[in-house]
Amino acid sequence: MRKNTKRKRILLVSILLLLIFLTGLLSAQTPTELDIPSTPPYLLENIPNQTWAKNTDNLNAFDLDNYFYSDLEISYTHSSPGNIDVLINSSTNAVSFYPDTNFEGSRIINFTATDGTYNVTSNLVNLTLVSDTTSPVWSSPSKNLVTIFQNSFVNFSTTWVDEIGLAGFTFSIDQGSGWEDYTGTFSGTQNTSIKRVQISSPGDTTIRWKFSASDTSGNSNVTDIQNFTVSESNSSSSSTESTTIASSSETSLNNFTIEPDYITVVIKQGQSTIRPIKITNIGENTLNFTAEIVDVTEFAKISDTNFILGAESSKSIQVEVKTTERSSPDIYFGKILIKAGEEVKQVPLVIEILPIEFDFEISVNVLNKNKEARQGESVQSEIQIKYLKDIIQKDFNLYLNILDLSGTTYDSSEENISMTALAINLNRELSIPENAKRGEYIFYARLEADNKSSSGSDIFEVGEKFNVAAFIKVNFIIILIVLSLFVSMGFVVSYHRNRKRVRLLNLYVAADELRKMIKAGKLDEAIGVYLRLKRMYGEPVPSGEIQDKEKLKEEMKQLIVEIDNYDIKKIPPAENPPQNKEENKDEKELTDEQVSENESQEPENKIKGGEDKKEEENKEEIESPVASKAKPNKPKEIQKSPMNKKSKPIKKPEKEKNKIALSKSPKTKSKNKNPDKK
């Protein structure tokens, strides 16, 4: 009974576990959905009221996406204001207003945004149309350069204010050949008209310029005519622009360093970027620093304008470059001044602004061979132009310039280009003047068409030509020292050569003297010569041998015996120095047979009279036992020395010359077989 109860319990537990397992398996296969409610659209800020002139349309007044937000896609609707048609662009959600003719007054409108589930309504917006007869008001006409030269780029600007809204402007300039007009657009009730133009007139030319502007009601106004005179020399510009650099480089102050040396920024309209500058205090004292931006304050600002650095410490400050959608596309030149006490250093700042949207683009690449150019050379660049619209006939104006980092123009060109393809590649070159300073330069290209522009640039470096006169002038003392060293080395080498020759001559004379004394039996005197000869060779005789003079005398007597018994055959023929060109030639013409015959005659000639014996003695002077005894380690040095070749004692006797001459003919050869008959 108990066993059955236990079995039932086990079965029940097993069934329960199986049910739990199956339940978990089924739940794992069942998809789980989590509904996260979307955020309803909401109004970011109130839409501003709109006021404009009657009988004019208010196009693209504002973008609804800037005032509403939702996680989902939203659509917009609006109320009906009456007397004014409202159009919302389905792609951009920009709003335009089209009033009835001659309607003047106010209407109210609101806008509603919906995501399909939720919706939100904007504030009430007043739409007011007025009769506008007031023209825009201008102020502060100015240019960015004080001293202007031929080929300089100048930024002209004027500030405008209108009660209703600005519509466009025109810049006019007369460079001596009549007025030229350049048009542009702007909006709002306050704005600045800006135009950048290159001055093509030569020095001492008076330039006239002016701006005119119109508002949305068609009212217009024009500034007074402004004028300036083009300066004569471009070189003055370089010195004027770099006055700050020169003043800081000529001073002996050098308490801090700046990295990098210059900053270049390429940025589109409506964008921003940051560039760091590192300042290092390399002095021994704490320094108070100030930093400021010059000439491009509308685009750049510094994070820290005042700071303190201790000795051997560094700090990085941030330079923020920011443009608006209304910033004029162009290249702008400024600088960042860093001051510490009386020491001032500057960092050139170049900002190139590109249009936010453009129909064409241009790129510039200086050839590698011209990346490091010299004064007076030409710089070549590859220029690529791309047209981003359909392939149609299009004309462009291409402006090229070589500029330094302060904006000074050194060379320029202008041409008209007609495009019939999507892209074209050009090779163009400009020249660097002889008076250009060392440093970085910009090859700048600007493309204009239909009041639109695009630009590109590349940086290259200019070095100085090698000036021989200047090099000698600067390094005169060093050159003089080097030349003096070469002359001194020449004298030393010559002195050592002459000394060696004198030493060889003395050795030869001493050896000859020793031979004569030995032959004459003057052994006491020969010992002194023998010792002197050993000293000349750097082989001093031990004191024990010097005191044993009898032993030295015996050696001398033995030398005499060896001289008398010395076999002349042991002297190699090659060791005999040639006496003159004629003898040398005769010896070279001897055949092997004649040489063997001469060798067979030598024993018979040795027993002849004093002349044959004298010939043997002269040959023994070159390689004798005396020389080998006197200089055992270097016996051939005396034989091969130049003094041996020139010395008179080793001349061959006249009889030997005759014997060599006779041996040349066959008849003489047969007669000489018997030397006694001769």
XYZ file of C-alpha atoms in Angstrom:
678
model
C 0.000 0.000 0.000
C 2.832 2.363 0.882
C 4.677 1.383 -2.269
C 1.678 2.306 -4.447
C 1.335 5.651 -2.728
C 5.032 6.387 -3.332
C 4.742 5.465 -6.994
C 1.755 7.769 -7.410
C 3.695 10.641 -5.922
C 6.646 10.085 -8.244
C 4.331 9.899 -11.254
C 2.543 13.077 -10.200
C 5.833 14.980 -9.796
C 7.023 13.774 -13.207
C 3.820 14.914 -14.889
C 4.115 18.311 -13.162
C 7.692 18.780 -14.337
C 6.700 17.802 -17.885
C 3.899 20.345 -17.876
C 6.278 23.078 -16.686
C 8.779 22.205 -19.461
C 6.120 22.250 -22.176
C 4.750 25.548 -20.927
C 8.201 27.171 -21.072
C 8.819 25.784 -24.557
C 5.546 27.153 -25.877
C 6.120 30.554 -24.298
C 9.594 30.792 -25.863
C 8.147 30.268 -29.359
C 5.409 32.864 -28.868
C 6.521 36.325 -30.281
C 6.547 39.157 -27.779
C 5.561 42.639 -28.920
C 6.234 45.822 -26.993
C 4.364 48.884 -28.013
C 6.366 52.066 -27.422
C 4.211 55.106 -27.965
C 5.696 57.747 -30.282
C 6.210 61.293 -29.105
C 3.454 63.586 -30.357
C 4.651 66.476 -32.567
C 5.286 69.687 -30.700
C 6.023 73.333 -31.456
C 9.705 74.291 -30.975
C 9.123 78.044 -30.979
C 6.596 80.621 -32.151
C 6.482 81.487 -35.829
C 7.316 85.205 -36.314
C 4.896 87.703 -37.824
C 5.342 88.617 -41.469
C 5.251 92.110 -42.969
C 5.908 93.002 -46.622
C 4.908 95.477 -49.304
C 1.634 95.278 -51.144
C 1.577 93.984 -54.708
C 4.613 91.819 -53.945
C 4.887 88.153 -53.066
C 6.610 86.929 -49.921
C 8.440 83.849 -51.222
C 9.975 81.197 -48.954
C 9.230 83.280 -45.899
C 10.138 80.493 -43.446
C 10.527 76.711 -43.142
C 7.966 74.900 -40.959
C 10.512 72.173 -40.111
C 12.384 74.799 -38.116
C 9.358 75.307 -35.814
C 7.822 71.796 -35.444
C 9.363 68.453 -34.381
C 8.235 64.818 -34.230
C 9.785 61.340 -34.178
C 7.536 60.372 -37.102
C 6.981 61.960 -40.467
C 4.623 64.863 -40.182
C 2.469 66.829 -42.616
C 1.310 70.437 -42.416
C -1.934 72.284 -42.930
C -2.913 75.928 -42.395
C -5.984 78.093 -41.832
C -7.345 80.366 -44.561
C -6.309 83.989 -43.958
C -8.350 85.579 -46.766
C -6.939 87.864 -49.540
C -3.684 85.933 -49.296
C -2.927 82.587 -50.919
C -0.606 80.324 -48.941
C 1.598 77.618 -50.481
C 3.581 75.023 -48.520
C 6.321 73.352 -50.585
C 5.809 69.586 -50.336
C 9.554 68.891 -50.532
C 11.098 71.585 -48.342
C 8.028 72.639 -46.264
C 8.913 76.282 -47.019
C 5.949 78.706 -46.882
C 5.225 81.405 -49.518
C 2.492 84.066 -49.486
C 0.735 85.496 -52.571
C -1.533 88.501 -51.701
C -4.295 89.878 -53.902
C -3.523 92.849 -56.099
C -3.547 96.166 -54.252
C -4.515 94.463 -51.009
C -3.255 96.370 -47.986
C -3.958 95.336 -44.395
C -3.512 92.463 -41.922
C -4.647 88.871 -41.767
C -4.125 86.041 -39.243
C -3.046 82.488 -39.949
C -1.960 79.391 -38.016
C -0.312 76.117 -39.007
C -1.015 72.562 -37.822
C 1.422 69.640 -37.814
C 0.162 66.013 -37.626
C 1.850 62.585 -37.601
C -1.354 60.686 -38.355
C -2.221 60.142 -34.711
C -1.423 63.349 -32.922
C -1.341 66.965 -34.062
C -0.253 70.335 -32.760
C -1.172 73.881 -33.810
C 1.152 76.883 -33.966
C 0.690 80.347 -32.591
C -1.336 82.921 -34.525
C 0.843 84.626 -37.148
C 0.038 88.175 -38.308
C 0.397 88.770 -42.039
C 0.642 92.493 -42.764
C 0.843 94.197 -46.164
C 1.790 97.859 -46.239
C 2.384 100.551 -48.783
C 6.223 100.806 -48.810
C 7.782 103.922 -50.266
C 10.930 104.069 -48.123
C 14.243 103.190 -49.736
C 16.951 101.160 -47.978
C 19.403 103.183 -45.912
C 23.178 102.611 -46.347
C 26.121 103.177 -43.979
C 29.820 102.380 -43.510
C 31.122 101.822 -47.044
C 34.581 100.329 -46.611
C 37.375 98.197 -48.074
C 39.604 95.735 -46.227
C 42.991 97.090 -47.425
C 44.522 100.489 -46.806
C 47.381 100.218 -49.322
C 46.305 98.636 -52.613
C 48.537 97.564 -55.514
C 47.955 96.245 -58.980
C 46.621 92.651 -58.890
C 45.550 93.000 -55.246
C 42.211 91.487 -54.198
C 40.013 93.935 -52.305
C 36.826 93.272 -50.304
C 34.293 96.110 -50.647
C 31.282 96.253 -48.294
C 28.357 98.456 -47.196
C 25.695 98.000 -44.485
C 21.998 98.345 -45.415
C 18.756 98.706 -43.393
C 15.147 98.579 -44.701
C 11.767 98.794 -42.960
C 10.189 95.947 -44.928
C 12.857 93.748 -46.471
C 16.013 93.868 -48.598
C 16.038 92.143 -51.968
C 19.373 92.640 -53.786
C 22.402 94.855 -54.435
C 24.744 95.948 -57.220
C 28.447 96.756 -56.913
C 29.921 99.110 -59.518
C 33.623 99.875 -60.028
C 35.530 102.045 -62.489
C 39.197 101.067 -62.908
C 39.893 103.721 -65.529
C 38.052 102.195 -68.470
C 34.397 102.657 -67.452
C 31.943 101.277 -64.913
C 31.595 97.520 -64.401
C 28.594 96.105 -62.491
C 28.400 92.998 -60.290
C 25.022 91.948 -58.837
C 24.149 89.971 -55.709
C 21.212 89.056 -53.490
C 20.521 89.429 -49.793
C 17.437 89.576 -47.540
C 16.155 90.646 -44.148
C 15.667 94.105 -42.795
C 19.409 94.542 -42.117
C 22.294 93.068 -44.079
C 25.701 93.819 -45.617
C 26.505 93.859 -49.301
C 30.011 92.426 -49.951
C 31.949 92.107 -53.191
C 35.557 91.011 -53.765
C 37.303 92.368 -56.856
C 40.845 92.157 -58.197
C 42.432 95.485 -59.071
C 43.847 95.292 -62.593
C 44.863 98.930 -63.026
C 48.548 99.936 -62.749
C 50.003 102.145 -60.071
C 48.918 105.790 -59.719
C 45.448 104.997 -61.147
C 42.381 106.403 -59.374
C 39.696 103.766 -58.754
C 36.035 104.712 -58.176
C 33.408 102.411 -56.658
C 29.873 102.378 -55.199
C 27.016 100.110 -54.024
C 23.276 100.281 -54.761
C 20.498 98.212 -53.120
C 16.766 97.588 -53.504
C 14.040 96.296 -51.195
C 11.105 93.968 -51.773
C 8.868 96.915 -52.776
C 11.241 97.970 -55.524
C 12.614 100.962 -53.646
C 16.337 101.499 -54.240
C 19.206 103.608 -53.001
C 22.866 104.129 -53.944
C 25.934 105.084 -51.908
C 28.182 108.011 -52.591
C 31.042 107.346 -55.017
C 34.155 106.223 -53.135
C 37.695 106.362 -54.553
C 41.316 105.425 -53.862
C 44.630 105.460 -55.752
C 46.571 102.327 -56.684
C 50.070 102.304 -55.178
C 53.146 102.067 -57.394
C 55.127 99.074 -56.131
C 54.043 95.615 -55.078
C 57.242 95.145 -53.041
C 56.040 97.773 -50.571
C 53.009 95.633 -49.910
C 55.172 92.748 -48.845
C 57.049 94.893 -46.377
C 53.853 96.528 -45.099
C 52.022 93.255 -44.620
C 54.978 91.674 -42.842
C 55.893 94.557 -40.553
C 54.868 92.630 -37.481
C 56.900 89.592 -38.495
C 60.002 91.646 -39.195
C 59.811 93.499 -35.922
C 59.546 90.281 -33.915
C 62.212 88.372 -35.863
C 64.804 91.155 -35.665
C 64.557 91.398 -31.902
C 66.609 89.172 -29.665
C 63.535 88.154 -27.654
C 62.588 84.514 -27.950
C 60.728 83.532 -24.827
C 57.980 81.406 -26.377
C 57.172 79.315 -29.445
C 53.964 78.803 -31.441
C 52.740 75.748 -33.354
C 51.692 75.644 -36.173
C 53.381 78.383 -38.202
C 50.167 79.144 -40.102
C 46.528 77.996 -40.317
C 44.491 77.384 -43.464
C 40.775 76.547 -43.339
C 38.521 75.463 -46.209
C 34.899 75.646 -45.116
C 31.427 75.838 -46.625
C 28.790 78.419 -45.907
C 26.936 77.729 -42.668
C 29.618 75.444 -41.218
C 32.127 75.725 -38.384
C 35.424 74.123 -37.432
C 38.109 74.411 -34.735
C 41.889 74.651 -35.085
C 44.271 74.387 -32.090
C 47.321 76.582 -31.438
C 50.011 75.448 -28.994
C 51.997 78.107 -27.112
C 55.102 77.013 -25.170
C 56.985 79.173 -22.680
C 60.659 78.296 -23.254
C 61.947 81.018 -20.958
C 62.786 80.919 -17.275
C 60.085 83.323 -16.074
C 56.288 83.289 -15.916
C 54.695 85.129 -18.862
C 51.343 86.883 -19.260
C 49.895 86.247 -22.732
C 47.241 88.014 -24.802
C 45.790 86.682 -28.061
C 43.677 88.434 -30.664
C 42.454 87.931 -34.229
C 43.006 90.595 -36.870
C 41.114 91.220 -40.177
C 38.827 88.135 -40.060
C 36.942 88.760 -36.822
C 33.593 88.128 -38.583
C 34.613 84.490 -39.120
C 37.033 83.569 -36.318
C 37.328 83.892 -32.564
C 39.760 82.627 -29.880
C 38.800 80.583 -26.842
C 41.341 82.268 -24.504
C 42.391 85.867 -25.028
C 44.332 86.203 -21.751
C 46.291 83.504 -19.924
C 49.445 82.903 -17.888
C 52.166 80.318 -18.546
C 54.884 79.300 -16.147
C 58.434 78.536 -17.210
C 58.736 75.528 -19.566
C 54.973 74.993 -19.717
C 52.543 74.837 -22.647
C 48.927 75.649 -23.384
C 46.628 74.980 -26.336
C 44.025 77.558 -27.303
C 41.192 76.964 -29.771
C 40.510 79.050 -32.867
C 36.894 78.616 -33.967
C 36.064 79.452 -37.575
C 32.347 79.833 -38.233
C 30.471 80.993 -41.323
C 26.834 81.704 -42.041
C 24.755 80.821 -45.065
C 25.088 84.442 -46.123
C 28.889 84.542 -45.946
C 30.304 85.454 -49.333
C 32.276 82.585 -50.925
C 35.866 83.793 -51.251
C 39.320 83.585 -49.680
C 40.039 85.763 -46.651
C 43.360 86.586 -45.007
C 43.923 87.455 -41.367
C 46.333 86.745 -38.544
C 46.427 85.731 -34.920
C 48.636 87.928 -32.737
C 50.194 86.355 -29.629
C 51.834 88.820 -27.223
C 53.924 88.299 -24.100
C 55.391 91.520 -22.751
C 57.278 93.241 -25.571
C 57.516 90.091 -27.675
C 54.884 89.723 -30.405
C 54.459 86.804 -32.812
C 51.782 86.184 -35.396
C 50.190 83.177 -37.065
C 48.732 83.803 -40.555
C 45.103 82.669 -40.814
C 43.687 81.914 -44.288
C 39.966 81.113 -44.599
C 38.538 79.881 -47.892
C 34.725 79.856 -47.922
C 32.932 77.628 -50.430
C 29.253 77.922 -51.395
C 26.932 75.556 -49.586
C 25.435 74.523 -52.915
C 27.122 74.986 -56.260
C 26.594 74.042 -59.861
C 30.312 73.630 -60.523
C 33.483 72.999 -58.578
C 37.188 73.562 -59.153
C 40.275 71.844 -57.690
C 43.918 72.962 -57.811
C 47.023 70.746 -57.502
C 50.500 72.229 -57.823
C 52.863 69.826 -59.610
C 55.268 67.980 -57.322
C 58.298 69.476 -59.058
C 57.028 72.955 -58.142
C 56.108 72.215 -54.523
C 59.510 73.698 -53.652
C 60.083 76.557 -56.091
C 62.715 79.293 -56.371
C 62.518 83.020 -56.953
C 62.031 83.876 -60.616
C 60.709 80.414 -61.532
C 57.310 79.418 -62.912
C 54.853 77.308 -60.914
C 52.646 74.872 -62.817
C 49.344 73.579 -61.522
C 46.730 71.075 -62.674
C 43.236 72.584 -62.554
C 40.139 70.402 -62.809
C 36.703 71.929 -63.398
C 33.536 69.866 -62.949
C 30.079 71.001 -64.017
C 27.436 69.333 -61.867
C 24.414 70.067 -64.058
C 23.390 68.755 -67.455
C 25.895 68.840 -70.298
C 25.208 72.187 -71.911
C 27.257 75.003 -73.338
C 28.552 77.010 -70.391
C 30.955 79.941 -70.166
C 33.067 80.618 -67.076
C 35.507 83.258 -65.987
C 38.659 81.730 -64.500
C 40.871 83.848 -62.217
C 44.300 82.570 -61.136
C 46.568 84.110 -58.499
C 49.761 83.475 -56.567
C 49.289 84.895 -53.073
C 51.304 84.914 -49.893
C 49.706 84.143 -46.531
C 48.934 87.813 -45.963
C 46.921 88.084 -49.195
C 49.475 89.956 -51.330
C 49.219 89.060 -55.028
C 52.476 88.289 -56.875
C 51.109 87.120 -60.224
C 47.659 86.631 -61.728
C 45.775 85.814 -64.917
C 42.198 85.868 -66.183
C 40.550 83.934 -69.014
C 37.184 82.834 -70.333
C 36.467 79.099 -70.547
C 33.681 77.437 -72.500
C 32.617 74.002 -71.261
C 30.845 71.420 -73.378
C 31.560 68.405 -71.139
C 31.028 67.503 -67.521
C 34.721 67.965 -66.653
C 37.836 69.505 -68.150
C 41.486 69.467 -67.037
C 43.774 72.438 -67.526
C 47.490 73.060 -66.998
C 48.302 76.635 -66.077
C 51.404 78.357 -64.747
C 52.184 81.607 -62.971
C 55.537 83.188 -62.147
C 57.225 83.992 -58.868
C 58.954 87.403 -58.913
C 62.640 87.748 -58.137
C 61.890 89.800 -55.007
C 59.569 87.198 -53.453
C 60.510 86.255 -49.909
C 61.003 82.742 -48.620
C 57.922 81.045 -47.201
C 54.585 79.437 -48.070
C 52.479 80.690 -50.972
C 49.003 79.881 -52.330
C 48.107 78.998 -55.902
C 44.491 80.209 -55.926
C 41.851 79.647 -58.618
C 38.371 81.168 -58.695
C 35.600 80.238 -61.146
C 32.596 82.517 -61.717
C 29.427 82.198 -63.794
C 25.889 83.593 -63.450
C 26.696 85.417 -60.188
C 27.881 82.148 -58.683
C 31.413 81.198 -57.800
C 33.597 78.340 -56.634
C 37.266 78.296 -55.689
C 40.190 75.981 -55.037
C 43.747 76.385 -53.826
C 47.005 74.591 -53.080
C 50.039 75.580 -51.006
C 53.670 75.480 -52.155
C 56.964 76.778 -50.754
C 59.339 79.351 -52.212
C 63.052 79.299 -51.390
C 65.882 81.647 -52.302
C 68.176 81.257 -55.290
C 71.795 80.390 -54.565
C 73.720 83.676 -54.627
C 77.465 83.099 -54.972
C 78.442 86.658 -54.056
C 76.187 86.684 -51.013
C 77.444 83.250 -49.945
C 81.078 84.389 -50.139
C 80.261 87.604 -48.303
C 78.487 85.828 -45.467
C 80.981 82.943 -45.192
C 84.187 84.818 -46.093
C 86.001 83.980 -42.844
C 85.071 80.281 -43.061
C 86.170 80.116 -46.709
C 89.478 81.823 -45.820
C 90.124 79.322 -43.018
C 89.361 76.363 -45.304
C 91.688 77.676 -48.037
C 94.433 78.255 -45.465
C 94.075 74.679 -44.255
C 94.396 73.327 -47.807
C 97.499 75.450 -48.481
C 99.055 74.362 -45.187
C 98.344 70.710 -45.967
C 99.994 71.182 -49.343
C 103.134 72.598 -47.730
C 103.234 69.770 -45.188
C 102.888 67.093 -47.893
C 105.587 68.771 -49.993
C 107.898 69.038 -46.977
C 107.521 65.346 -46.153
C 108.186 64.336 -49.756
C 111.353 66.448 -49.956
C 112.502 65.123 -46.605
C 112.035 61.562 -47.829
C 114.053 62.301 -50.957
C 116.881 63.836 -48.924
C 116.850 60.829 -46.623
C 117.091 58.431 -49.590
C 119.957 60.454 -51.024
C 121.818 60.402 -47.720
C 121.291 56.657 -47.488
C 122.684 56.155 -50.957
C 125.713 58.388 -50.277
C 126.414 56.595 -46.992
C 126.153 53.182 -48.682
C 128.533 54.286 -51.452
C 130.962 55.691 -48.898
C 130.827 52.476 -46.911
C 131.585 50.424 -50.024
C 134.593 52.550 -50.885
C 135.999 52.374 -47.346
C 135.618 48.602 -47.273
C 137.373 48.295 -50.617
C 140.138 50.615 -49.382
C 140.535 48.647 -46.151
C 139.626 51.584 -43.914
C 137.676 49.430 -41.534
C 137.798 51.820 -38.539
C 136.214 54.583 -40.549
C 133.825 52.121 -42.183
C 132.503 51.134 -38.747
C 131.392 54.723 -38.108
C 129.680 54.898 -41.499
C 128.091 51.505 -40.875
C 126.656 52.665 -37.539
C 125.356 55.900 -39.090
C 123.737 53.912 -41.869
C 121.999 51.654 -39.348
C 120.696 54.697 -37.458
C 119.285 56.133 -40.700
C 117.261 52.949 -41.093
C 116.083 53.129 -37.508
C 118.005 49.982 -36.550
C 120.543 51.044 -33.917
C 123.359 48.556 -33.226
C 123.386 47.155 -29.660
C 126.039 48.659 -27.403
C 127.679 45.251 -26.975
C 128.358 44.984 -30.693
C 129.658 48.583 -30.851
C 132.269 47.880 -28.151
C 133.388 44.711 -29.934
C 135.054 46.578 -32.788
C 137.248 43.636 -33.681
C 134.169 41.646 -34.458
C 132.866 44.473 -36.634
C 136.229 44.605 -38.444
C 136.029 40.905 -39.126
C 132.541 41.449 -40.555
C 133.940 44.233 -42.738
C 136.779 41.968 -44.012
C 134.224 39.287 -44.742
C 132.273 41.891 -46.716
C 135.423 42.554 -48.813
C 135.773 38.858 -49.561
C 132.108 38.620 -50.496
C 132.441 41.676 -52.769
C 135.410 40.071 -54.574
C 133.619 36.730 -54.953
C 130.121 38.212 -55.703
C 128.615 36.639 -58.849
C 127.302 39.316 -61.175
C 124.683 36.836 -62.491
C 122.762 37.192 -59.228
C 121.735 40.742 -60.215
C 118.341 40.473 -61.933
C 118.364 42.255 -65.312
C 115.043 43.959 -64.436
C 116.707 45.644 -61.452
C 119.153 47.476 -63.760
C 117.694 51.009 -64.131
C 117.610 52.367 -67.695
C 120.238 55.065 -68.317
C 118.624 56.819 -71.252
C 115.907 56.322 -73.866
C 118.311 54.975 -76.511
C 119.804 52.326 -74.234
C 116.371 51.401 -72.969
C 115.145 50.887 -76.501
C 118.178 48.727 -77.409
C 117.679 46.518 -74.393
C 113.999 45.928 -75.251
C 114.938 44.780 -78.772
C 117.227 41.970 -77.604
C 115.917 38.505 -78.336
C 115.991 35.616 -75.937
C 118.831 34.040 -77.947
C 120.939 37.209 -77.702
C 120.377 37.411 -73.953
C 121.627 33.812 -73.511
C 124.723 34.585 -75.639
C 125.509 37.662 -73.525
C 125.187 35.576 -70.383
C 127.680 33.025 -71.800
C 130.180 35.802 -72.476
C 130.000 37.281 -68.957
C 132.424 34.793 -67.280
C 135.034 35.541 -69.957
C 134.488 39.304 -69.639
C 135.005 39.103 -65.855
C 138.652 38.094 -66.318
C 139.346 40.971 -68.660
C 141.166 44.152 -67.733
C 140.086 46.986 -65.516
C 137.186 48.031 -67.758
C 135.235 44.778 -67.342
C 135.970 44.770 -63.630
C 134.778 48.361 -63.363
C 131.513 47.316 -65.031
C 131.023 44.614 -62.401
C 131.671 47.109 -59.618
C 129.056 49.494 -60.991
C 126.489 46.700 -61.058
C 127.437 45.657 -57.538
C 126.594 49.165 -56.340
C 122.921 48.362 -56.874
C 122.838 44.960 -55.141
C 125.988 44.226 -53.198
C 126.599 42.275 -50.022
C 127.522 45.560 -48.361
C 124.065 46.948 -48.981
C 122.478 43.739 -47.773
C 124.589 43.809 -44.637
C 124.024 47.486 -44.026
C 120.267 47.250 -44.526
C 119.131 43.671 -44.185
C 115.392 44.445 -43.805
C 115.040 46.856 -46.746
C 117.677 45.989 -49.369
C 115.460 46.906 -52.330
C 114.487 50.371 -51.126
C 117.862 51.769 -52.147
C 117.790 49.921 -55.445
C 114.328 51.194 -56.431
C 114.685 54.746 -55.146
C 114.515 57.586 -57.651
C 118.030 58.647 -56.618
C 119.452 55.327 -57.870
C 117.973 55.923 -61.300
C 119.473 59.398 -61.549
C 122.860 58.746 -59.904
C 125.954 58.884 -62.095
C 128.024 56.104 -60.469
C 125.784 53.380 -61.985
C 126.162 54.438 -65.626
C 127.134 51.649 -67.955
C 130.579 51.986 -69.514
C 130.882 52.859 -73.159
C 132.267 49.417 -73.909
C 129.044 47.762 -72.772
C 127.033 50.011 -75.085
C 129.207 48.962 -78.002
C 128.833 45.324 -77.036
C 125.009 45.613 -77.000
C 125.018 47.403 -80.333
C 127.236 44.723 -81.917
C 125.003 41.978 -80.649
C 122.094 43.272 -82.752
C 123.491 42.153 -86.147
C 123.944 38.467 -87.145
C 127.540 39.039 -88.235
C 128.500 40.510 -84.910
C 126.776 37.621 -83.235
C 129.057 35.032 -84.957
C 132.212 36.982 -84.205
C 131.418 37.442 -80.549
C 131.376 33.711 -79.936
C 135.136 33.907 -79.329
C 135.834 36.851 -76.979
C 139.651 36.294 -77.125
C 139.724 37.029 -80.873
C 137.760 40.195 -80.211
